[in-house]
GROMACS .gro file of C-alpha atoms in nm:
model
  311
    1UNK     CA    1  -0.805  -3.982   0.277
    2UNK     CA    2  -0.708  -4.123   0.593
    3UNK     CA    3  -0.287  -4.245   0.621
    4UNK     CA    4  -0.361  -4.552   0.429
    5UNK     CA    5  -0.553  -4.410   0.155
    6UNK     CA    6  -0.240  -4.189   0.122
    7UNK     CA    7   0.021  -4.443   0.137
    8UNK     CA    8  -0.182  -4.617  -0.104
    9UNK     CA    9  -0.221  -4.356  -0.337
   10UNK     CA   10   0.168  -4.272  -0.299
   11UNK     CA   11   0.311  -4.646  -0.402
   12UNK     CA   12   0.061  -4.642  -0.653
   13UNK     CA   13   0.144  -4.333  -0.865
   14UNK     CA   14   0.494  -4.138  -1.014
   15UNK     CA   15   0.657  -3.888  -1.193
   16UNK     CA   16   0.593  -3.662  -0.896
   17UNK     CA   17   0.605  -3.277  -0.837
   18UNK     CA   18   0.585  -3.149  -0.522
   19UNK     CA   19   0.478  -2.791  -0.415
   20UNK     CA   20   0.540  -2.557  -0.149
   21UNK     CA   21   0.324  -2.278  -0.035
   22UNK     CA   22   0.420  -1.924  -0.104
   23UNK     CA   23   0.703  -1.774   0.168
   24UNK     CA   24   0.737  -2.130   0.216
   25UNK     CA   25   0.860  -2.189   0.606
   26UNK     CA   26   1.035  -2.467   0.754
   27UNK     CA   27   0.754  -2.719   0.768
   28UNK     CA   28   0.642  -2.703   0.418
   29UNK     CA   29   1.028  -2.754   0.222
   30UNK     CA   30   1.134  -2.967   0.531
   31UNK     CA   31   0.824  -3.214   0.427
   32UNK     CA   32   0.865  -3.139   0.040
   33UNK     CA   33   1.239  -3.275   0.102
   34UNK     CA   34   1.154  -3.590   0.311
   35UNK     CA   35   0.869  -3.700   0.072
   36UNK     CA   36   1.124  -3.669  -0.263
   37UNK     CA   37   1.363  -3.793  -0.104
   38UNK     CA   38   1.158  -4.088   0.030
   39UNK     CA   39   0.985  -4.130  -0.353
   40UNK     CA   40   1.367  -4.110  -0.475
   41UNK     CA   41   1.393  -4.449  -0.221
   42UNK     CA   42   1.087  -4.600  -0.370
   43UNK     CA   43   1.230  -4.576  -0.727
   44UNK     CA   44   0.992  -4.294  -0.824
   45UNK     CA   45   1.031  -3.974  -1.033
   46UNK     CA   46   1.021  -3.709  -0.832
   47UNK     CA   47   1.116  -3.334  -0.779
   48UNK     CA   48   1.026  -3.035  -0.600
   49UNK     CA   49   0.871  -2.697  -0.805
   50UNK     CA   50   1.113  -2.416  -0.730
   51UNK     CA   51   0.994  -2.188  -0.530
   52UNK     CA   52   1.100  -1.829  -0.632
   53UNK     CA   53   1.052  -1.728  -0.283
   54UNK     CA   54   1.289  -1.976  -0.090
   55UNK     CA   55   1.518  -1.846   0.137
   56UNK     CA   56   1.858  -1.878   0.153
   57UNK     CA   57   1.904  -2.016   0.488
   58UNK     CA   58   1.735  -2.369   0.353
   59UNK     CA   59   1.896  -2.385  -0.009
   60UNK     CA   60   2.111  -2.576   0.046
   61UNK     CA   61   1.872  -2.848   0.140
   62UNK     CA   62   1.602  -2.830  -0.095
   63UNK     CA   63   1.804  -2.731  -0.432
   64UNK     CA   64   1.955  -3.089  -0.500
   65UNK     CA   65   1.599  -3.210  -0.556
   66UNK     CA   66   1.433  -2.911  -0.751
   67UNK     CA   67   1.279  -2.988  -1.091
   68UNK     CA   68   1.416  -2.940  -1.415
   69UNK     CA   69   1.214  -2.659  -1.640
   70UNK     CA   70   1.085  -2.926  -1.912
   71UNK     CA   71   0.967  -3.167  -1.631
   72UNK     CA   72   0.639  -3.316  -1.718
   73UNK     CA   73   0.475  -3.441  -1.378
   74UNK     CA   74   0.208  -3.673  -1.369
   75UNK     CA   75   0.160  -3.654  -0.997
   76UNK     CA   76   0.101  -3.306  -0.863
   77UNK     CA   77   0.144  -3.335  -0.435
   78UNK     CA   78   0.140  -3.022  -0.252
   79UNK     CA   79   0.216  -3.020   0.157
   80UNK     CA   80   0.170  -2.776   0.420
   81UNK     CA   81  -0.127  -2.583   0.191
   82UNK     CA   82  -0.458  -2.512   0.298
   83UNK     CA   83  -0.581  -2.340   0.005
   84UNK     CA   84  -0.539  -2.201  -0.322
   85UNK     CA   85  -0.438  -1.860  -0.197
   86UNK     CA   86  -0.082  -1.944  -0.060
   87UNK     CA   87  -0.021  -2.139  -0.383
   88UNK     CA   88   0.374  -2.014  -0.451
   89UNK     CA   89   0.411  -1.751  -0.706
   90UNK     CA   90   0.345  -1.881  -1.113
   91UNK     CA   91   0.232  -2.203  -0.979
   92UNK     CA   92  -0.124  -2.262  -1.158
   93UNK     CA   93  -0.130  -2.623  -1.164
   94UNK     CA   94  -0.401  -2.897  -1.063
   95UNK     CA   95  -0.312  -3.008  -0.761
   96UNK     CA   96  -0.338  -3.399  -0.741
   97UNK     CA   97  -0.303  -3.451  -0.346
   98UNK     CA   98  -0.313  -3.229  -0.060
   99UNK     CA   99  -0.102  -3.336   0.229
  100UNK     CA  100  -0.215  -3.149   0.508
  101UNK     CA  101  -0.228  -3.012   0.858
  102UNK     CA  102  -0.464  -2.700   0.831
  103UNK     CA  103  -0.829  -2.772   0.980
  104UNK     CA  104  -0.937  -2.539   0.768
  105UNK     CA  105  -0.820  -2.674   0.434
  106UNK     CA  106  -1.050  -2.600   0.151
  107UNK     CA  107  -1.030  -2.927  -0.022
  108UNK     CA  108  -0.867  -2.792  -0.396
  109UNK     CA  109  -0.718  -3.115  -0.410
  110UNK     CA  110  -0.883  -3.405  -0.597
  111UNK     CA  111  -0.735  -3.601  -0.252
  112UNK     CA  112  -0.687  -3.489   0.086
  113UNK     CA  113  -0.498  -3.641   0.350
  114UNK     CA  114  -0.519  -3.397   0.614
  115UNK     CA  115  -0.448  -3.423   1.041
  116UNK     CA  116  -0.564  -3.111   1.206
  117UNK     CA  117  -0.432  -3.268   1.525
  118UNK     CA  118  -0.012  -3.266   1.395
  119UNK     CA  119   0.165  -2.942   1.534
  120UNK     CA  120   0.312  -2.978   1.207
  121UNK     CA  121   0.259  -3.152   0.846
  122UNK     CA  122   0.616  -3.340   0.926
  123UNK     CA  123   0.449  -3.537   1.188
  124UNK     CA  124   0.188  -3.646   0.931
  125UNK     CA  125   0.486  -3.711   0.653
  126UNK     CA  126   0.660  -3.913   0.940
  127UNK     CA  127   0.391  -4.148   0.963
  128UNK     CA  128   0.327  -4.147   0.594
  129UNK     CA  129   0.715  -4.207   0.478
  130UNK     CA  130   0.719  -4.492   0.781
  131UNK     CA  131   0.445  -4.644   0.585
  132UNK     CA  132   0.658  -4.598   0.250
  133UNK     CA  133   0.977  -4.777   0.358
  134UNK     CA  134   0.890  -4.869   0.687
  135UNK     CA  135   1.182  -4.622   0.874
  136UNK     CA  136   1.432  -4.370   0.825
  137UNK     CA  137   1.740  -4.263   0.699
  138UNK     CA  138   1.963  -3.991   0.820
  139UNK     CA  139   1.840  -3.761   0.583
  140UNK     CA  140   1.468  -3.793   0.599
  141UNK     CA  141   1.525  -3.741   0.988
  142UNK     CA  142   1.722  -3.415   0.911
  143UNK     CA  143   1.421  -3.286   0.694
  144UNK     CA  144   1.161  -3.381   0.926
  145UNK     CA  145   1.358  -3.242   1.196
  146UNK     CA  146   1.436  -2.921   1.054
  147UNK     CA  147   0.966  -2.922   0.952
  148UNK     CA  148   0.916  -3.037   1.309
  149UNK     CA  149   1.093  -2.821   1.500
  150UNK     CA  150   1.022  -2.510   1.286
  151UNK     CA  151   0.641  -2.481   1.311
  152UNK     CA  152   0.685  -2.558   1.667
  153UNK     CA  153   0.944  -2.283   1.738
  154UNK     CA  154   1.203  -2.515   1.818
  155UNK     CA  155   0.882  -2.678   2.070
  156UNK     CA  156   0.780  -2.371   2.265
  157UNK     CA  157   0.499  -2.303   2.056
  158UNK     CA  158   0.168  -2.377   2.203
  159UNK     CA  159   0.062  -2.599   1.905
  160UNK     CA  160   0.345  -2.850   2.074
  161UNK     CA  161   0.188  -3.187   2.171
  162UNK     CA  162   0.346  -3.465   2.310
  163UNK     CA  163   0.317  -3.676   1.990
  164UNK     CA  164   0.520  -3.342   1.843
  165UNK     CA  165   0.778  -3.476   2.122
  166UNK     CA  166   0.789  -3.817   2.102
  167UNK     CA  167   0.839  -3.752   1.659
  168UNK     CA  168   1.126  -3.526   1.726
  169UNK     CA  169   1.312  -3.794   1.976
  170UNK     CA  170   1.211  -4.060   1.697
  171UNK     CA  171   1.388  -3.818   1.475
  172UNK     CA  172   1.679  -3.791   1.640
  173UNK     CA  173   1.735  -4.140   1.749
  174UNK     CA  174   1.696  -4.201   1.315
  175UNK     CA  175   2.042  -3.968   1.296
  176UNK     CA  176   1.866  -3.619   1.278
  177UNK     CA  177   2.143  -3.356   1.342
  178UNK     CA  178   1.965  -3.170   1.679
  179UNK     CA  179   2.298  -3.001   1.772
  180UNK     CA  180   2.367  -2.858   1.397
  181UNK     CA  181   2.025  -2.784   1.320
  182UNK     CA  182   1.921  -2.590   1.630
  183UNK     CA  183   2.217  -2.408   1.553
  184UNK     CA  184   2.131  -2.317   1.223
  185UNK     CA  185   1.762  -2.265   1.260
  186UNK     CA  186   1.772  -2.069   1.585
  187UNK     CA  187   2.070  -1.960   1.714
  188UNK     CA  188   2.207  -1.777   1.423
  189UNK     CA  189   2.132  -1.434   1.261
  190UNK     CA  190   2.196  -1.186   1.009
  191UNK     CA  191   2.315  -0.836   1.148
  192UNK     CA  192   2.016  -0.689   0.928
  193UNK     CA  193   1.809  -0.950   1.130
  194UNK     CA  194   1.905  -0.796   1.434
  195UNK     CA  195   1.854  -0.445   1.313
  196UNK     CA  196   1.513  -0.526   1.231
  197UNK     CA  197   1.407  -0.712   1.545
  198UNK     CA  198   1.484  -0.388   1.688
  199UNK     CA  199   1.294  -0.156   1.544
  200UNK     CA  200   1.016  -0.406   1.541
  201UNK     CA  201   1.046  -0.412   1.929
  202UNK     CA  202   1.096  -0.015   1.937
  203UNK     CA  203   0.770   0.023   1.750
  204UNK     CA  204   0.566  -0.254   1.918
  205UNK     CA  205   0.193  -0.111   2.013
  206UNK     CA  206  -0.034  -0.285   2.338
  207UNK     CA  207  -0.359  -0.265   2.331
  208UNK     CA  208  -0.645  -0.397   2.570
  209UNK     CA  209  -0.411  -0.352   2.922
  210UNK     CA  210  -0.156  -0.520   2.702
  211UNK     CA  211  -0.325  -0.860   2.607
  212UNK     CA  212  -0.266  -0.776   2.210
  213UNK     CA  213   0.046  -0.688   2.114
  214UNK     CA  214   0.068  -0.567   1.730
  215UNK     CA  215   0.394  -0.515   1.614
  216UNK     CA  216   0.476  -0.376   1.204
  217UNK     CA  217   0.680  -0.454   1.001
  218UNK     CA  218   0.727  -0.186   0.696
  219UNK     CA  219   0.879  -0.145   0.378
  220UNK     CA  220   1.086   0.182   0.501
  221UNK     CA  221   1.176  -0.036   0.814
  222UNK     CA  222   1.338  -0.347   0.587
  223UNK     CA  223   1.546  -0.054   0.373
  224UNK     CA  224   1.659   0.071   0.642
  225UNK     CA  225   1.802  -0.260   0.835
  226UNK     CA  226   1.928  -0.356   0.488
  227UNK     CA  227   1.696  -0.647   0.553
  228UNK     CA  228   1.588  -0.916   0.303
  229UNK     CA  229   1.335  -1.206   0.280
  230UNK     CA  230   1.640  -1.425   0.386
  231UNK     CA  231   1.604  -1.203   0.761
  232UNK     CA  232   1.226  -1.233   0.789
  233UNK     CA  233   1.170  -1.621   0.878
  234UNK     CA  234   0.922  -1.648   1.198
  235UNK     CA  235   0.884  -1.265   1.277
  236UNK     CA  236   0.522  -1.326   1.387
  237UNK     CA  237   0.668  -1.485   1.724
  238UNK     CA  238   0.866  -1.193   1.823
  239UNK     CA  239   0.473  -0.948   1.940
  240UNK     CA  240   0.397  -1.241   2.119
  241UNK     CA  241   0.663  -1.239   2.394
  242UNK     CA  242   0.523  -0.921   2.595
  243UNK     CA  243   0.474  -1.071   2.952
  244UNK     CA  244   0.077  -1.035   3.000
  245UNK     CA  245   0.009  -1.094   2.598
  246UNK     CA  246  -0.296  -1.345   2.498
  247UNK     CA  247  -0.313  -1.228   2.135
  248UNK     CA  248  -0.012  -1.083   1.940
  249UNK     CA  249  -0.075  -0.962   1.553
  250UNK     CA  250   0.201  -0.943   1.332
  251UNK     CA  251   0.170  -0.694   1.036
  252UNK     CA  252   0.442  -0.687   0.752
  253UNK     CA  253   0.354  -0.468   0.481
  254UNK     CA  254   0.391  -0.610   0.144
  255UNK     CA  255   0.348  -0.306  -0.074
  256UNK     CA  256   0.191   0.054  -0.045
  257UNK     CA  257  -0.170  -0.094   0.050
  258UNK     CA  258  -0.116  -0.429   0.115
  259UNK     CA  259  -0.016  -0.655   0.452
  260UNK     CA  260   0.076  -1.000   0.533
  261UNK     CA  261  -0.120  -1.052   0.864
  262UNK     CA  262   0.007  -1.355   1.149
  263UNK     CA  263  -0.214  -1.382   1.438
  264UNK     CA  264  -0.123  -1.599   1.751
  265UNK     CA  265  -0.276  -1.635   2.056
  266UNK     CA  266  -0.337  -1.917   2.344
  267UNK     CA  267  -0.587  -2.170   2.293
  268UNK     CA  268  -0.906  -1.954   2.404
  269UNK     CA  269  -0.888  -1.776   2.127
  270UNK     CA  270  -0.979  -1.877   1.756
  271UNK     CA  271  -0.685  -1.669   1.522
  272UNK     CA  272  -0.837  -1.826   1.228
  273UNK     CA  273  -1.180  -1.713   1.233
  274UNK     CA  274  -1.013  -1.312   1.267
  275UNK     CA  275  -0.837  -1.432   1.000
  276UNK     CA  276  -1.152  -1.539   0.795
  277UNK     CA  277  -1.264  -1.238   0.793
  278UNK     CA  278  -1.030  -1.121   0.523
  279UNK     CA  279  -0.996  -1.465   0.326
  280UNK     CA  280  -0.733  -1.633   0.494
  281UNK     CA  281  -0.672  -1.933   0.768
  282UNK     CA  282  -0.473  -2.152   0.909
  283UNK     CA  283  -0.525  -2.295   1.296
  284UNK     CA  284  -0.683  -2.190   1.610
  285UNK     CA  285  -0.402  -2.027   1.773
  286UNK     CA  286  -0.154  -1.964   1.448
  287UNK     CA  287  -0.361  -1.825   1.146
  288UNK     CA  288  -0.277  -1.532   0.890
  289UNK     CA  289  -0.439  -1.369   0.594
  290UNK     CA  290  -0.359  -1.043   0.366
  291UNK     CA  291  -0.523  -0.731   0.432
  292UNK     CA  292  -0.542  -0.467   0.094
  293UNK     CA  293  -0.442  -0.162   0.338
  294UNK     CA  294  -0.185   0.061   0.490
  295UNK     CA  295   0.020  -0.057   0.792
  296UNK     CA  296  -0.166   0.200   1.009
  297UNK     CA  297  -0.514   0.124   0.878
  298UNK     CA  298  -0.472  -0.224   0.868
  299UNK     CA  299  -0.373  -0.204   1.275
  300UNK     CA  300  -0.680  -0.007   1.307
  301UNK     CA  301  -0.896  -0.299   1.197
  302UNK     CA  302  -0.700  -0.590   1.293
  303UNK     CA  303  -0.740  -0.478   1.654
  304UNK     CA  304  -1.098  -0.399   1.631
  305UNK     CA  305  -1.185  -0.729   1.517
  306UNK     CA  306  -0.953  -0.905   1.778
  307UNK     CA  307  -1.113  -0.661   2.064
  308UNK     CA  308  -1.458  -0.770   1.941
  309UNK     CA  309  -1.353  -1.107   1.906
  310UNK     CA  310  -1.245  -1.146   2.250
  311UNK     CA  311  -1.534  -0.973   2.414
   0.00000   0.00000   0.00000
């Protein structure tokens, strides 16, 4: 589906529920919000699944529109999922439309509409909710804001463009809430947050004259910062600032043999073919995947395959 196929599809359907991917970021429930909250506009049904995994620190946005347990949807949408793998926990539905920004989504959807190109899925949901009602209100801006700026770490990601720009001064000139937001998003942390960027840092390994930069994340180390899910938003940026660093690998361990794996690197290296390797995805230089093995053993590989990647 190109935009207009999707806008299309949108004014033509209801009763929609609307998913977000599993450890769902920023970009993901920011775009979940905007698009209920647009359908709401339209005079459609709509609701957001719960996601058991939200965090706290965006509740208080994305409760008010979360689906009551004998909701029967006719119009499944999911956003910000490339495949069926980062489907949120006891979701097992058919997925209607995919609303997308992954190049390498795997097309589960019956419909795709999917822009490689957007540094995030709210600059695709911008267009598309422009489409909808033809502009925005105060608190679609906040949502797509809050997407925008989150994928883009606040716009000093490499994955910024300047379309990724000129949506986020369209979004604030539409009443987004910069000052507030940035505040909220990036300015302000848990103590148990702090603890655990710590001993992330203290434990942070280099590797080829210190162009990867792996840092780990353990179960031990989260008990013992008192940390939660609620402290572990973007923690795959932190490897990454190491002057000298071209690839960084973030490696959180999930469970005794088992590890969430974020790769980023510059654009001369492809994260999402490493990632591949092990079933997962995402974009050129921001990809991640799961890895069925120890902290230290998962290192072991992770690097390997980078090194060999890289030549």
């Amino acid at each position: 589906m190109n935009i207009n196929d999707c806008i299309d599809y949108l004014k033509a359907h209801d009763g929609y529920l609307i998913v977000t991917h599993i450890r769902p970021d920023g970009d993901t429930l920011g775009c979940a919000a905007a698009l209920c909250h647009t359908l709401r506009r339209m005079g459609k049904t709509a609701y957001i699944l719960k996601n058991p995994e939200l965090m706290r620190s965006y509740e208080a946005w994305i409760a008010p529109f979360h689906a009551p347990e004998d909701f029967a949807a006719e119009t499944v949408v999911a956003v910000d999922m490339a495949a069926e793998s980062v489907f949120p926990i006891g979701f097992d539905r058919h997925v209607d439309l995919c609303i997308d920004h992954h190049s390498t989504n795997s097309g589960y959807a019956d419909h795709v509409c999917c822009e490689p190109e957007d540094a995030a899925c709210g600059e695709l949901v911008l267009k598309l909710v422009k489409g909808l009602v033809g502009g925005l209100d105060r608190e679609t801006a906040d949502y797509l804001y809050i997407a925008v700026s989150t994928d883009t770490g606040c716009f000093v990601y490499a994955n910024t463009t300047a379309d990724t720009h000129r949506a986020a001064a369209e979004l604030i000139e539409a009443g987004a809430d910069m000052k507030s937001l940035n505040v909220k998003l990036f300015r302000t942390f848990s103590y148990s947050r702090v603890l655990l960027e710590s001993m992330i840092y203290g434990g942070l390994r280099r590797y080829h004259n210190g162009e990867i930069n792996v840092a780990t994340v353990t179960l031990d180390m989260m008990e013992r910062a008192g940390a939660t899910e609620d402290d572990c938003d973007d923690l795959a940026s932190l490897a990454g600032r190491v002057e000298g660093n071209r690839v960084s690998c973030t490696i959180r361990q999930m469970g005794p043999s088992e590890c969430k794996i974020s790769l980023r690197s510059g654009e001369f290296f492809d994260s999402a073919a490493v990632c591949a390797l092990h079933g997962g995805g995402g974009h050129r230089m921001a990809a991640g995947c799961t890895v069925l093995e120890t902290p230290e053993r998962a290192r072991e590989i992770l690097v390997r395959e980078i090194e060999e990647a890289m030549g």
